[in-house]
Each structure stands twice: as structure tokens, then as C-alpha cells.
């Protein structure tokens, strides 16, 4: 018998928060509930770091689930610090109750200025190709860039960057990214055998990604690009909620089916308040090598551009469908590094510039709003 979300919620509604004297469900502290057979994973949101309270609540959740739902349930409870919840939970008497200073926050990626997720609703639309070229193009502008390939079922970085070696581990047991074409690379494919990964379930993937955030020696980076697995399901949702994202870009082809999925992507990010930096259209038109002046709109014309207008998100540009883009990716040097003056590379570099501009606008407007909505999940 598999466990249902409602059963877990009902068990957790028996757990009282000692400070607010209400249960965890009423307080809306249980997020990202994922269940696979007996595996139950969720995030318990806390407005500030408090290890002893966290341990207490974890224990109580375990007791309630084992007692009311299934004594064999395997629990994976993550504590998420969401400081914007403080006022909400404390209500009007915040000032009276909190004479004590907030515990200093421990950031998840301390040296990283901007984290950008590259997502797509569908697989095979060129998300990894765009992510790889975006990373290289940003590093060509002088920025320090990392690329984390979180696609455990189909990692692309080992092929696209021709990485055959295994990464080094520091004495603090942190993984050192491999540097190629100016980009600091980490891929699930460096460590996990893809055949073996096929049997991994969603919650295992998300906890592996969390580990990758924290146990990699990223150092100082201007941009960390996340190549997300295709789709807009629980895995993607949990990943984007684990990381303090600056924003997300969505890759789509101009086809209706891909656009429908791109729309879901935009909706997913909006739901979790991650700014959508824009939509990139890949495979916009085919340019034959023997007639480079021609453009064939084989998947339809301007589909993603129109979608961006409709959803009122920026349109970041078009990437042509060209043999050279596939060839360079397959041979381990993304086109912006392999042939920087080619029309394909120029298109991708323009997109990188627009991403850079959008990020700086985004960061400026955020700091002027002095919005505090950082999610840190230790
Ligand atoms: N603009 C393009 N022109 C030619 N081939 C492309 C282009 N974009 C992607 N490809 C190729 O299409 C395939 C799928 O791309 P990939 O980036 O792996 O997609 P995803 O990450 O969305 O699954 C790869 O073989 C890649 O080289
Ligand atoms: Mg991919």
C-alpha cells in the first residue's frame, strides 16, 4: 500500500509547534511534500535557524507519521529557513516576542552572486546546448562562471565539454569543479553511472542535487548556471526551491507542443516566486550549410517570441538550427568557444548579453525594493 499525501498531512496536523501552539499544517510549514512508496520527503519551513527546535520538530513529525500512517515510512525532512515567514507567523506581536537577535544566516552558495536556472518543459529542445553556450559566452565577457548539470538521467556536460577525468576532492571533502573553456563544471555524470541513475527516484535526485550545492568548492562566481532536468514536475520544483535563484530562463522550440510545456515552466517559477528572466527560442529556423542566406522555419515562426509577449516575460533571442551547433556540442567544444565568429555563436553571445542585462536589472530592482525572501535550506 502506498502512502498518500493526505494521510501525511493529517498526521502532521497532529504535531504542535511549541512556540505558536498551532499544528504544522495550519501554520503552513510543510512544503514540497514528495512521496514515493514508503519514502516521504518534505521541507519544514522555519523563520530562523534553531537547531534544537528543528530536531524536536523532526522527531515529532517522525513519531506522528510512524504512528498514524505507516511504521515503515522512511523520512527525509529538510529544514528550510525562510526569513520572510517571521512576520507572518508572529503576526502583530512580533515586536514584543522578539527581543532576541535573529541568528546569522548561513548561505547555501556563499561565493556565488547569481544563480540562473535553465529550464525547459520538454526534453530535446536544446536546453543543455543553450546552458553550455550561455556559460561559455558569459565567461568570455570576463565573468567567473560555473555550470551545474543536474540532469541525472541524461547528463550532457561530460560530452559537451569532453570531460573524461574524475574531479578532485579537497581535504575538506569538497568536490573541485573541472574547468573547461573558462567554465567551472560539475555534472551528475562525473560521479554517477547513467545506467545506474535510471532507477533513481525523484527524492534521491533532489537530495543529490542539494549535496552538489553544498559539497562543491564553487569559490567566487559571478554566475552559476543550473542545467535542470527537462520537465516541470516535483524534481524541478524541489531543485528550484533548494537554491537561492536569481532567476530562470526557459528554452523552447517554436512548436506548439514545446510552447505548451514552456508555458508550464513559466507557471512553475511564478508559483515559487522565482523571476523568469525570459524565454530563449532554440531551433528557430534551419540554415543549410550550402545556402547560408536561407532560413527555413520548419517548426513554425516566432512561436516563443509570441509566447513571451503573451506571458509578459522578456524574449531573449533566437538560436538557429545548424549542423555546426550539434557537431561542436558532440565533439566537446561548445560553438561559442569552437567558432566564436560564426552566426550561431554570435546569436548565442547576444542571448548571453541579454541575460546579463536582465540579471542586472533584476538585481537592481530587488535591492531597491529591499525585498527579503531568501530561502536557505541547509
Ligand atoms: N540549435 C541547434 N542546432 C542544431 N542542433 C542542436 C541545436 N540545439 C540542440 N541541438 C542538438 O539537439 C540535441 C538535443 O539537445 P540538448 O541540448 O541535449 O537538449 P535538452 O538538454 O533539451 O534535452 C543535441 O544533439 C544537440 O546537439
Ligand atoms: Mg539536457
mmCIF file of C-alpha atoms and ligand atoms in Angstrom:
data_model
loop_
_atom_site.group_PDB
_atom_site.id
_atom_site.type_symbol
_atom_site.label_atom_id
_atom_site.label_comp_id
_atom_site.label_asym_id
_atom_site.label_seq_id
_atom_site.Cartn_x
_atom_site.Cartn_y
_atom_site.Cartn_z
ATOM 1 C CA UNK A 1 0.000 0.000 0.000
ATOM 2 C CA UNK A 2 1.445 3.305 -0.960
ATOM 3 C CA UNK A 3 1.214 6.322 1.271
ATOM 4 C CA UNK A 4 -0.967 9.281 0.283
ATOM 5 C CA UNK A 5 -0.206 12.954 0.754
ATOM 6 C CA UNK A 6 -3.456 13.481 2.636
ATOM 7 C CA UNK A 7 -2.503 10.830 5.211
ATOM 8 C CA UNK A 8 0.829 12.539 5.834
ATOM 9 C CA UNK A 9 -0.824 15.937 6.121
ATOM 10 C CA UNK A 10 -3.364 14.608 8.532
ATOM 11 C CA UNK A 11 -0.592 13.064 10.689
ATOM 12 C CA UNK A 12 1.377 16.309 10.632
ATOM 13 C CA UNK A 13 -1.698 18.223 11.681
ATOM 14 C CA UNK A 14 -1.267 16.389 14.999
ATOM 15 C CA UNK A 15 2.157 17.940 15.550
ATOM 16 C CA UNK A 16 2.036 21.165 17.516
ATOM 17 C CA UNK A 17 4.630 23.878 17.133
ATOM 18 C CA UNK A 18 5.706 24.642 20.717
ATOM 19 C CA UNK A 19 6.054 28.342 20.098
ATOM 20 C CA UNK A 20 2.947 29.135 18.093
ATOM 21 C CA UNK A 21 0.801 26.436 19.704
ATOM 22 C CA UNK A 22 -0.743 25.530 16.387
ATOM 23 C CA UNK A 23 -0.100 22.480 14.247
ATOM 24 C CA UNK A 24 2.399 22.414 11.390
ATOM 25 C CA UNK A 25 -0.266 22.149 8.674
ATOM 26 C CA UNK A 26 -2.325 25.070 9.979
ATOM 27 C CA UNK A 27 0.883 27.113 10.157
ATOM 28 C CA UNK A 28 1.651 26.010 6.569
ATOM 29 C CA UNK A 29 5.174 24.990 7.499
ATOM 30 C CA UNK A 30 5.245 21.764 5.485
ATOM 31 C CA UNK A 31 6.393 22.308 1.909
ATOM 32 C CA UNK A 32 7.456 20.248 -1.117
ATOM 33 C CA UNK A 33 5.885 17.030 0.100
ATOM 34 C CA UNK A 34 7.063 14.185 -2.125
ATOM 35 C CA UNK A 35 6.102 10.553 -1.621
ATOM 36 C CA UNK A 36 7.472 7.510 -3.386
ATOM 37 C CA UNK A 37 6.222 4.231 -1.925
ATOM 38 C CA UNK A 38 7.456 4.347 1.678
ATOM 39 C CA UNK A 39 9.773 7.291 1.093
ATOM 40 C CA UNK A 40 8.371 10.559 2.426
ATOM 41 C CA UNK A 41 10.292 13.766 1.870
ATOM 42 C CA UNK A 42 9.297 17.295 2.780
ATOM 43 C CA UNK A 43 10.685 20.601 3.862
ATOM 44 C CA UNK A 44 9.832 22.084 7.198
ATOM 45 C CA UNK A 45 9.985 25.835 6.974
ATOM 46 C CA UNK A 46 11.381 27.803 9.858
ATOM 47 C CA UNK A 47 11.664 31.568 10.018
ATOM 48 C CA UNK A 48 15.126 31.341 11.552
ATOM 49 C CA UNK A 49 17.823 28.817 12.310
ATOM 50 C CA UNK A 50 17.180 26.940 15.535
ATOM 51 C CA UNK A 51 18.799 23.512 15.607
ATOM 52 C CA UNK A 52 17.216 22.255 18.803
ATOM 53 C CA UNK A 53 13.720 23.244 17.672
ATOM 54 C CA UNK A 54 14.413 21.675 14.275
ATOM 55 C CA UNK A 55 15.478 18.397 15.912
ATOM 56 C CA UNK A 56 12.457 18.413 18.152
ATOM 57 C CA UNK A 57 10.031 19.025 15.259
ATOM 58 C CA UNK A 58 11.701 16.397 13.071
ATOM 59 C CA UNK A 59 11.320 13.836 15.857
ATOM 60 C CA UNK A 60 7.690 14.733 16.443
ATOM 61 C CA UNK A 61 6.926 14.511 12.706
ATOM 62 C CA UNK A 62 8.584 11.089 12.603
ATOM 63 C CA UNK A 63 6.574 9.875 15.596
ATOM 64 C CA UNK A 64 3.280 11.103 14.130
ATOM 65 C CA UNK A 65 3.885 9.597 10.695
ATOM 66 C CA UNK A 66 5.037 6.265 12.121
ATOM 67 C CA UNK A 67 2.086 6.149 14.487
ATOM 68 C CA UNK A 68 -0.759 7.368 12.266
ATOM 69 C CA UNK A 69 0.375 6.449 8.751
ATOM 70 C CA UNK A 70 2.980 3.739 8.370
ATOM 71 C CA UNK A 71 5.545 2.495 10.850
ATOM 72 C CA UNK A 72 7.898 1.647 7.999
ATOM 73 C CA UNK A 73 7.818 5.074 6.385
ATOM 74 C CA UNK A 74 11.307 6.350 5.534
ATOM 75 C CA UNK A 75 11.556 10.059 6.236
ATOM 76 C CA UNK A 76 13.702 12.709 4.642
ATOM 77 C CA UNK A 77 12.930 16.024 6.331
ATOM 78 C CA UNK A 78 14.797 19.089 5.217
ATOM 79 C CA UNK A 79 14.769 22.250 7.280
ATOM 80 C CA UNK A 80 14.226 25.319 5.132
ATOM 81 C CA UNK A 81 14.974 28.722 6.586
ATOM 82 C CA UNK A 82 12.616 31.279 5.109
ATOM 83 C CA UNK A 83 13.145 34.536 6.916
ATOM 84 C CA UNK A 84 10.217 36.218 5.221
ATOM 85 C CA UNK A 85 7.898 33.958 7.242
ATOM 86 C CA UNK A 86 8.910 35.595 10.510
ATOM 87 C CA UNK A 87 6.436 38.441 10.450
ATOM 88 C CA UNK A 88 3.675 36.279 9.000
ATOM 89 C CA UNK A 89 3.976 33.763 11.826
ATOM 90 C CA UNK A 90 4.453 36.274 14.588
ATOM 91 C CA UNK A 91 1.552 38.442 13.494
ATOM 92 C CA UNK A 92 1.115 41.769 15.241
ATOM 93 C CA UNK A 93 3.019 40.911 18.366
ATOM 94 C CA UNK A 94 6.321 40.365 16.518
ATOM 95 C CA UNK A 95 7.984 43.241 18.316
ATOM 96 C CA UNK A 96 7.080 42.015 21.781
ATOM 97 C CA UNK A 97 8.097 38.415 21.349
ATOM 98 C CA UNK A 98 11.359 39.014 19.567
ATOM 99 C CA UNK A 99 13.740 40.962 21.613
ATOM 100 C CA UNK A 100 16.319 38.344 20.732
ATOM 101 C CA UNK A 101 18.500 38.903 17.627
ATOM 102 C CA UNK A 102 17.974 36.733 14.567
ATOM 103 C CA UNK A 103 20.571 34.019 14.191
ATOM 104 C CA UNK A 104 23.022 34.833 11.387
ATOM 105 C CA UNK A 105 22.010 33.101 8.159
ATOM 106 C CA UNK A 106 24.309 30.549 6.640
ATOM 107 C CA UNK A 107 24.061 30.995 2.893
ATOM 108 C CA UNK A 108 23.913 27.898 0.726
ATOM 109 C CA UNK A 109 26.224 29.192 -2.028
ATOM 110 C CA UNK A 110 28.187 31.892 -0.225
ATOM 111 C CA UNK A 111 30.533 32.996 -3.025
ATOM 112 C CA UNK A 112 28.001 32.906 -5.849
ATOM 113 C CA UNK A 113 26.471 36.208 -6.921
ATOM 114 C CA UNK A 114 23.804 34.971 -9.345
ATOM 115 C CA UNK A 115 22.255 31.559 -9.791
ATOM 116 C CA UNK A 116 20.395 31.115 -13.063
ATOM 117 C CA UNK A 117 18.335 28.025 -13.798
ATOM 118 C CA UNK A 118 17.973 26.938 -17.415
ATOM 119 C CA UNK A 119 14.742 25.011 -17.758
ATOM 120 C CA UNK A 120 12.515 23.553 -20.419
ATOM 121 C CA UNK A 121 9.166 21.868 -20.353
ATOM 122 C CA UNK A 122 10.296 19.220 -22.817
ATOM 123 C CA UNK A 123 13.492 17.255 -23.319
ATOM 124 C CA UNK A 124 15.448 17.536 -26.551
ATOM 125 C CA UNK A 125 14.697 21.208 -27.154
ATOM 126 C CA UNK A 126 18.354 22.148 -26.695
ATOM 127 C CA UNK A 127 18.330 23.194 -23.053
ATOM 128 C CA UNK A 128 21.763 21.771 -22.338
ATOM 129 C CA UNK A 129 23.183 23.202 -25.557
ATOM 130 C CA UNK A 130 21.908 26.633 -24.589
ATOM 131 C CA UNK A 131 23.073 26.284 -20.962
ATOM 132 C CA UNK A 132 26.591 25.251 -22.059
ATOM 133 C CA UNK A 133 26.946 28.054 -24.590
ATOM 134 C CA UNK A 134 25.452 30.586 -22.204
ATOM 135 C CA UNK A 135 28.042 29.596 -19.583
ATOM 136 C CA UNK A 136 30.958 29.841 -22.020
ATOM 137 C CA UNK A 137 29.687 33.123 -23.509
ATOM 138 C CA UNK A 138 29.349 34.683 -20.048
ATOM 139 C CA UNK A 139 32.872 33.598 -19.152
ATOM 140 C CA UNK A 140 34.140 35.151 -22.412
ATOM 141 C CA UNK A 141 32.908 38.518 -21.119
ATOM 142 C CA UNK A 142 35.315 38.142 -18.185
ATOM 143 C CA UNK A 143 32.806 36.826 -15.650
ATOM 144 C CA UNK A 144 33.557 33.880 -13.365
ATOM 145 C CA UNK A 145 31.103 31.171 -14.299
ATOM 146 C CA UNK A 146 30.074 27.747 -13.055
ATOM 147 C CA UNK A 147 27.792 25.206 -14.717
ATOM 148 C CA UNK A 148 25.998 22.551 -12.710
ATOM 149 C CA UNK A 149 24.403 19.822 -14.775
ATOM 150 C CA UNK A 150 21.615 18.473 -12.586
ATOM 151 C CA UNK A 151 20.160 16.183 -15.228
ATOM 152 C CA UNK A 152 20.918 12.881 -13.615
ATOM 153 C CA UNK A 153 19.090 10.778 -16.200
ATOM 154 C CA UNK A 154 20.748 12.425 -19.175
ATOM 155 C CA UNK A 155 23.802 14.443 -18.157
ATOM 156 C CA UNK A 156 25.232 16.448 -21.053
ATOM 157 C CA UNK A 157 28.250 18.234 -19.632
ATOM 158 C CA UNK A 158 30.673 15.271 -19.909
ATOM 159 C CA UNK A 159 30.085 15.097 -23.689
ATOM 160 C CA UNK A 160 29.621 18.777 -24.429
ATOM 161 C CA UNK A 161 32.844 19.679 -22.617
ATOM 162 C CA UNK A 162 34.689 16.447 -23.329
ATOM 163 C CA UNK A 163 35.320 15.653 -19.672
ATOM 164 C CA UNK A 164 36.664 12.170 -19.114
ATOM 165 C CA UNK A 165 38.530 12.696 -15.866
ATOM 166 C CA UNK A 166 37.070 12.465 -12.374
ATOM 167 C CA UNK A 167 37.020 15.631 -10.268
ATOM 168 C CA UNK A 168 39.442 16.090 -7.360
ATOM 169 C CA UNK A 169 38.304 16.179 -3.746
ATOM 170 C CA UNK A 170 39.740 18.693 -1.261
ATOM 171 C CA UNK A 171 40.924 17.776 2.234
ATOM 172 C CA UNK A 172 37.599 19.171 3.490
ATOM 173 C CA UNK A 173 35.954 16.517 1.296
ATOM 174 C CA UNK A 174 34.617 19.036 -1.181
ATOM 175 C CA UNK A 175 34.444 18.362 -4.873
ATOM 176 C CA UNK A 176 36.542 20.606 -7.105
ATOM 177 C CA UNK A 177 34.811 21.591 -10.358
ATOM 178 C CA UNK A 178 36.616 20.794 -13.601
ATOM 179 C CA UNK A 179 37.490 23.869 -15.633
ATOM 180 C CA UNK A 180 36.979 23.876 -19.410
ATOM 181 C CA UNK A 181 36.686 26.893 -21.720
ATOM 182 C CA UNK A 182 36.709 29.146 -18.672
ATOM 183 C CA UNK A 183 33.720 27.418 -17.032
ATOM 184 C CA UNK A 184 33.781 25.541 -13.705
ATOM 185 C CA UNK A 185 31.885 22.351 -14.371
ATOM 186 C CA UNK A 186 30.110 19.848 -12.178
ATOM 187 C CA UNK A 187 27.867 17.152 -13.561
ATOM 188 C CA UNK A 188 25.954 14.272 -12.087
ATOM 189 C CA UNK A 189 27.594 12.412 -14.952
ATOM 190 C CA UNK A 190 31.059 12.863 -13.348
ATOM 191 C CA UNK A 191 30.052 10.724 -10.415
ATOM 192 C CA UNK A 192 27.053 8.630 -11.237
ATOM 193 C CA UNK A 193 26.820 5.915 -13.801
ATOM 194 C CA UNK A 194 23.916 6.930 -16.057
ATOM 195 C CA UNK A 195 22.621 3.361 -16.326
ATOM 196 C CA UNK A 196 22.500 3.155 -12.565
ATOM 197 C CA UNK A 197 20.826 6.559 -12.310
ATOM 198 C CA UNK A 198 17.868 5.352 -14.356
ATOM 199 C CA UNK A 199 16.481 3.644 -11.266
ATOM 200 C CA UNK A 200 16.845 6.721 -9.063
ATOM 201 C CA UNK A 201 13.631 8.140 -7.777
ATOM 202 C CA UNK A 202 12.729 11.808 -7.569
ATOM 203 C CA UNK A 203 13.592 12.350 -3.908
ATOM 204 C CA UNK A 204 17.020 10.735 -4.377
ATOM 205 C CA UNK A 205 17.735 13.085 -7.249
ATOM 206 C CA UNK A 206 16.790 16.167 -5.294
ATOM 207 C CA UNK A 207 18.862 15.222 -2.292
ATOM 208 C CA UNK A 208 21.845 14.547 -4.586
ATOM 209 C CA UNK A 209 21.398 17.991 -6.117
ATOM 210 C CA UNK A 210 21.243 19.579 -2.669
ATOM 211 C CA UNK A 211 24.516 17.896 -1.847
ATOM 212 C CA UNK A 212 26.029 19.245 -5.048
ATOM 213 C CA UNK A 213 25.171 22.746 -3.965
ATOM 214 C CA UNK A 214 26.835 22.421 -0.610
ATOM 215 C CA UNK A 215 29.652 19.984 -1.117
ATOM 216 C CA UNK A 216 31.296 21.567 -4.114
ATOM 217 C CA UNK A 217 34.135 24.054 -3.811
ATOM 218 C CA UNK A 218 32.491 26.612 -6.093
ATOM 219 C CA UNK A 219 34.607 29.510 -4.854
ATOM 220 C CA UNK A 220 33.744 33.001 -6.044
ATOM 221 C CA UNK A 221 31.414 33.023 -9.035
ATOM 222 C CA UNK A 222 29.536 35.777 -10.829
ATOM 223 C CA UNK A 223 27.142 33.264 -12.348
ATOM 224 C CA UNK A 224 26.226 29.702 -11.599
ATOM 225 C CA UNK A 225 24.171 28.205 -14.407
ATOM 226 C CA UNK A 226 21.960 25.255 -13.482
ATOM 227 C CA UNK A 227 21.033 22.903 -16.291
ATOM 228 C CA UNK A 228 17.781 21.470 -14.915
ATOM 229 C CA UNK A 229 16.316 18.123 -15.917
ATOM 230 C CA UNK A 230 13.578 18.571 -18.536
ATOM 231 C CA UNK A 231 10.031 18.980 -17.283
ATOM 232 C CA UNK A 232 8.163 20.863 -14.598
ATOM 233 C CA UNK A 233 7.478 18.166 -12.031
ATOM 234 C CA UNK A 234 8.373 17.659 -8.401
ATOM 235 C CA UNK A 235 12.084 17.196 -9.088
ATOM 236 C CA UNK A 236 12.403 20.570 -10.811
ATOM 237 C CA UNK A 237 10.230 22.263 -8.220
ATOM 238 C CA UNK A 238 12.293 20.943 -5.340
ATOM 239 C CA UNK A 239 15.571 21.890 -7.005
ATOM 240 C CA UNK A 240 14.467 25.448 -7.656
ATOM 241 C CA UNK A 241 13.273 25.762 -4.091
ATOM 242 C CA UNK A 242 16.533 24.424 -2.702
ATOM 243 C CA UNK A 243 18.705 27.048 -4.313
ATOM 244 C CA UNK A 244 18.504 30.801 -3.879
ATOM 245 C CA UNK A 245 17.801 31.512 -7.555
ATOM 246 C CA UNK A 246 18.305 34.893 -9.158
ATOM 247 C CA UNK A 247 16.011 33.824 -11.951
ATOM 248 C CA UNK A 248 15.211 31.263 -14.584
ATOM 249 C CA UNK A 249 15.417 31.170 -18.347
ATOM 250 C CA UNK A 250 13.180 28.878 -20.328
ATOM 251 C CA UNK A 251 14.252 27.230 -23.547
ATOM 252 C CA UNK A 252 11.645 26.250 -26.103
ATOM 253 C CA UNK A 253 11.424 25.433 -29.776
ATOM 254 C CA UNK A 254 8.764 27.263 -31.806
ATOM 255 C CA UNK A 255 6.495 24.183 -31.945
ATOM 256 C CA UNK A 256 3.130 24.308 -30.221
ATOM 257 C CA UNK A 257 3.811 21.231 -28.092
ATOM 258 C CA UNK A 258 7.067 22.671 -26.790
ATOM 259 C CA UNK A 259 5.422 26.042 -26.208
ATOM 260 C CA UNK A 260 2.662 24.491 -24.122
ATOM 261 C CA UNK A 261 5.333 22.989 -21.906
ATOM 262 C CA UNK A 262 7.284 26.252 -21.808
ATOM 263 C CA UNK A 263 4.145 27.920 -20.520
ATOM 264 C CA UNK A 264 4.021 25.345 -17.703
ATOM 265 C CA UNK A 265 7.642 26.204 -16.927
ATOM 266 C CA UNK A 266 6.821 29.904 -16.572
ATOM 267 C CA UNK A 267 3.870 28.989 -14.341
ATOM 268 C CA UNK A 268 6.040 26.765 -12.150
ATOM 269 C CA UNK A 269 8.590 29.518 -11.499
ATOM 270 C CA UNK A 270 5.908 32.111 -10.852
ATOM 271 C CA UNK A 271 4.313 29.794 -8.323
ATOM 272 C CA UNK A 272 7.510 29.704 -6.272
ATOM 273 C CA UNK A 273 8.284 33.411 -6.838
ATOM 274 C CA UNK A 274 11.372 32.841 -8.965
ATOM 275 C CA UNK A 275 11.641 35.636 -11.546
ATOM 276 C CA UNK A 276 11.515 34.408 -15.135
ATOM 277 C CA UNK A 277 14.393 36.232 -16.826
ATOM 278 C CA UNK A 278 12.993 35.321 -20.216
ATOM 279 C CA UNK A 279 12.377 32.773 -22.925
ATOM 280 C CA UNK A 280 15.007 31.635 -25.431
ATOM 281 C CA UNK A 281 13.846 30.141 -28.701
ATOM 282 C CA UNK A 282 16.069 27.346 -29.968
ATOM 283 C CA UNK A 283 15.948 25.759 -33.424
ATOM 284 C CA UNK A 284 14.090 28.880 -34.574
ATOM 285 C CA UNK A 285 14.919 28.295 -38.234
ATOM 286 C CA UNK A 286 17.093 25.928 -40.198
ATOM 287 C CA UNK A 287 20.055 27.345 -42.092
ATOM 288 C CA UNK A 288 21.631 24.882 -44.553
ATOM 289 C CA UNK A 289 25.421 24.971 -44.720
ATOM 290 C CA UNK A 290 25.358 25.125 -48.525
ATOM 291 C CA UNK A 291 22.876 28.027 -48.630
ATOM 292 C CA UNK A 292 23.588 30.091 -45.503
ATOM 293 C CA UNK A 293 21.471 33.010 -46.739
ATOM 294 C CA UNK A 294 18.316 30.895 -46.452
ATOM 295 C CA UNK A 295 16.105 30.463 -43.396
ATOM 296 C CA UNK A 296 13.570 27.653 -43.180
ATOM 297 C CA UNK A 297 11.049 27.970 -40.378
ATOM 298 C CA UNK A 298 10.467 24.254 -40.081
ATOM 299 C CA UNK A 299 8.976 24.315 -36.573
ATOM 300 C CA UNK A 300 6.853 27.419 -37.200
ATOM 301 C CA UNK A 301 7.755 31.088 -36.984
ATOM 302 C CA UNK A 302 8.273 33.216 -33.872
ATOM 303 C CA UNK A 303 6.304 30.868 -31.601
ATOM 304 C CA UNK A 304 8.403 31.501 -28.491
ATOM 305 C CA UNK A 305 8.628 35.224 -29.176
ATOM 306 C CA UNK A 306 4.830 35.425 -29.262
ATOM 307 C CA UNK A 307 4.522 33.319 -26.126
ATOM 308 C CA UNK A 308 6.928 35.636 -24.299
ATOM 309 C CA UNK A 309 4.813 38.637 -25.334
ATOM 310 C CA UNK A 310 1.655 36.931 -24.203
ATOM 311 C CA UNK A 311 3.089 35.960 -20.831
ATOM 312 C CA UNK A 312 4.764 39.361 -20.481
ATOM 313 C CA UNK A 313 8.236 37.958 -19.916
ATOM 314 C CA UNK A 314 11.332 39.112 -21.834
ATOM 315 C CA UNK A 315 12.208 37.388 -25.097
ATOM 316 C CA UNK A 316 15.936 36.715 -25.011
ATOM 317 C CA UNK A 317 16.589 35.701 -28.607
ATOM 318 C CA UNK A 318 16.634 33.045 -31.310
ATOM 319 C CA UNK A 319 19.174 30.293 -31.918
ATOM 320 C CA UNK A 320 19.233 28.859 -35.448
ATOM 321 C CA UNK A 321 19.142 25.133 -36.131
ATOM 322 C CA UNK A 322 22.568 24.452 -37.574
ATOM 323 C CA UNK A 323 24.655 21.387 -38.083
ATOM 324 C CA UNK A 324 27.640 23.155 -36.572
ATOM 325 C CA UNK A 325 25.871 23.585 -33.218
ATOM 326 C CA UNK A 326 25.250 19.857 -32.910
ATOM 327 C CA UNK A 327 28.698 18.933 -34.195
ATOM 328 C CA UNK A 328 30.576 21.210 -31.824
ATOM 329 C CA UNK A 329 28.494 20.017 -28.854
ATOM 330 C CA UNK A 330 29.095 16.392 -29.746
ATOM 331 C CA UNK A 331 32.819 16.912 -30.125
ATOM 332 C CA UNK A 332 33.229 18.595 -26.751
ATOM 333 C CA UNK A 333 33.673 22.313 -27.514
ATOM 334 C CA UNK A 334 30.508 24.458 -27.435
ATOM 335 C CA UNK A 335 30.173 26.569 -30.578
ATOM 336 C CA UNK A 336 30.843 29.916 -28.879
ATOM 337 C CA UNK A 337 34.300 28.582 -27.999
ATOM 338 C CA UNK A 338 34.873 26.491 -31.137
ATOM 339 C CA UNK A 339 33.933 29.169 -33.676
ATOM 340 C CA UNK A 340 33.198 32.441 -31.888
ATOM 341 C CA UNK A 341 32.739 34.445 -35.117
ATOM 342 C CA UNK A 342 30.128 32.112 -36.616
ATOM 343 C CA UNK A 343 26.488 33.293 -36.885
ATOM 344 C CA UNK A 344 25.455 30.565 -34.400
ATOM 345 C CA UNK A 345 27.981 31.751 -31.827
ATOM 346 C CA UNK A 346 27.011 35.382 -32.372
ATOM 347 C CA UNK A 347 23.332 34.555 -31.790
ATOM 348 C CA UNK A 348 24.207 32.734 -28.563
ATOM 349 C CA UNK A 349 26.506 35.519 -27.366
ATOM 350 C CA UNK A 350 23.768 38.093 -27.934
ATOM 351 C CA UNK A 351 21.468 35.989 -25.793
ATOM 352 C CA UNK A 352 24.129 35.812 -23.071
ATOM 353 C CA UNK A 353 24.366 39.613 -23.169
ATOM 354 C CA UNK A 354 20.638 39.946 -22.767
ATOM 355 C CA UNK A 355 20.669 37.501 -19.864
ATOM 356 C CA UNK A 356 23.416 39.550 -18.244
ATOM 357 C CA UNK A 357 21.412 42.766 -18.698
ATOM 358 C CA UNK A 358 18.210 41.202 -17.400
ATOM 359 C CA UNK A 359 20.028 39.852 -14.352
ATOM 360 C CA UNK A 360 21.475 43.247 -13.511
ATOM 361 C CA UNK A 361 18.066 44.915 -13.895
ATOM 362 C CA UNK A 362 16.581 42.177 -11.740
ATOM 363 C CA UNK A 363 19.199 42.556 -9.014
ATOM 364 C CA UNK A 364 18.860 46.339 -9.005
ATOM 365 C CA UNK A 365 15.098 46.263 -8.677
ATOM 366 C CA UNK A 366 15.380 43.673 -5.937
ATOM 367 C CA UNK A 367 17.820 45.706 -3.883
ATOM 368 C CA UNK A 368 15.766 48.874 -4.346
ATOM 369 C CA UNK A 369 12.711 47.024 -3.061
ATOM 370 C CA UNK A 370 14.927 45.659 -0.292
ATOM 371 C CA UNK A 371 12.887 42.523 -0.509
ATOM 372 C CA UNK A 372 13.949 39.773 1.861
ATOM 373 C CA UNK A 373 12.709 36.476 0.552
ATOM 374 C CA UNK A 374 15.803 34.335 0.554
ATOM 375 C CA UNK A 375 15.274 30.659 1.036
ATOM 376 C CA UNK A 376 18.134 28.825 2.592
ATOM 377 C CA UNK A 377 17.837 25.118 3.005
ATOM 378 C CA UNK A 378 20.633 23.597 4.974
HETATM 379 N N1 LIG B 1 20.308 24.977 -32.425
HETATM 380 C C1 LIG B 1 20.678 23.724 -32.644
HETATM 381 N N2 LIG B 1 21.138 23.326 -33.863
HETATM 382 C C2 LIG B 1 21.500 22.033 -34.087
HETATM 383 N N3 LIG B 1 21.443 21.061 -33.171
HETATM 384 C C3 LIG B 1 21.001 21.398 -31.945
HETATM 385 C C4 LIG B 1 20.609 22.729 -31.602
HETATM 386 N N4 LIG B 1 20.232 22.735 -30.303
HETATM 387 C C5 LIG B 1 20.389 21.473 -29.844
HETATM 388 N N5 LIG B 1 20.854 20.659 -30.831
HETATM 389 C C6 LIG B 1 21.114 19.227 -30.725
HETATM 390 O O1 LIG B 1 19.900 18.591 -30.327
HETATM 391 C C7 LIG B 1 20.161 17.556 -29.399
HETATM 392 C C8 LIG B 1 19.402 17.818 -28.101
HETATM 393 O O2 LIG B 1 19.930 18.989 -27.493
HETATM 394 P P1 LIG B 1 20.177 19.095 -25.919
HETATM 395 O O3 LIG B 1 20.812 20.408 -25.687
HETATM 396 O O4 LIG B 1 20.849 17.896 -25.397
HETATM 397 O O5 LIG B 1 18.646 19.140 -25.447
HETATM 398 P P2 LIG B 1 17.990 19.025 -23.989
HETATM 399 O O6 LIG B 1 19.036 19.360 -22.989
HETATM 400 O O7 LIG B 1 16.872 19.997 -24.040
HETATM 401 O O8 LIG B 1 17.496 17.627 -23.880
HETATM 402 C C9 LIG B 1 21.666 17.512 -29.231
HETATM 403 O O9 LIG B 1 22.194 16.535 -30.099
HETATM 404 C C10 LIG B 1 22.123 18.886 -29.655
HETATM 405 O O10 LIG B 1 23.453 18.896 -30.172
HETATM 406 MG MG1 LIG B 2 19.828 18.146 -21.460
#
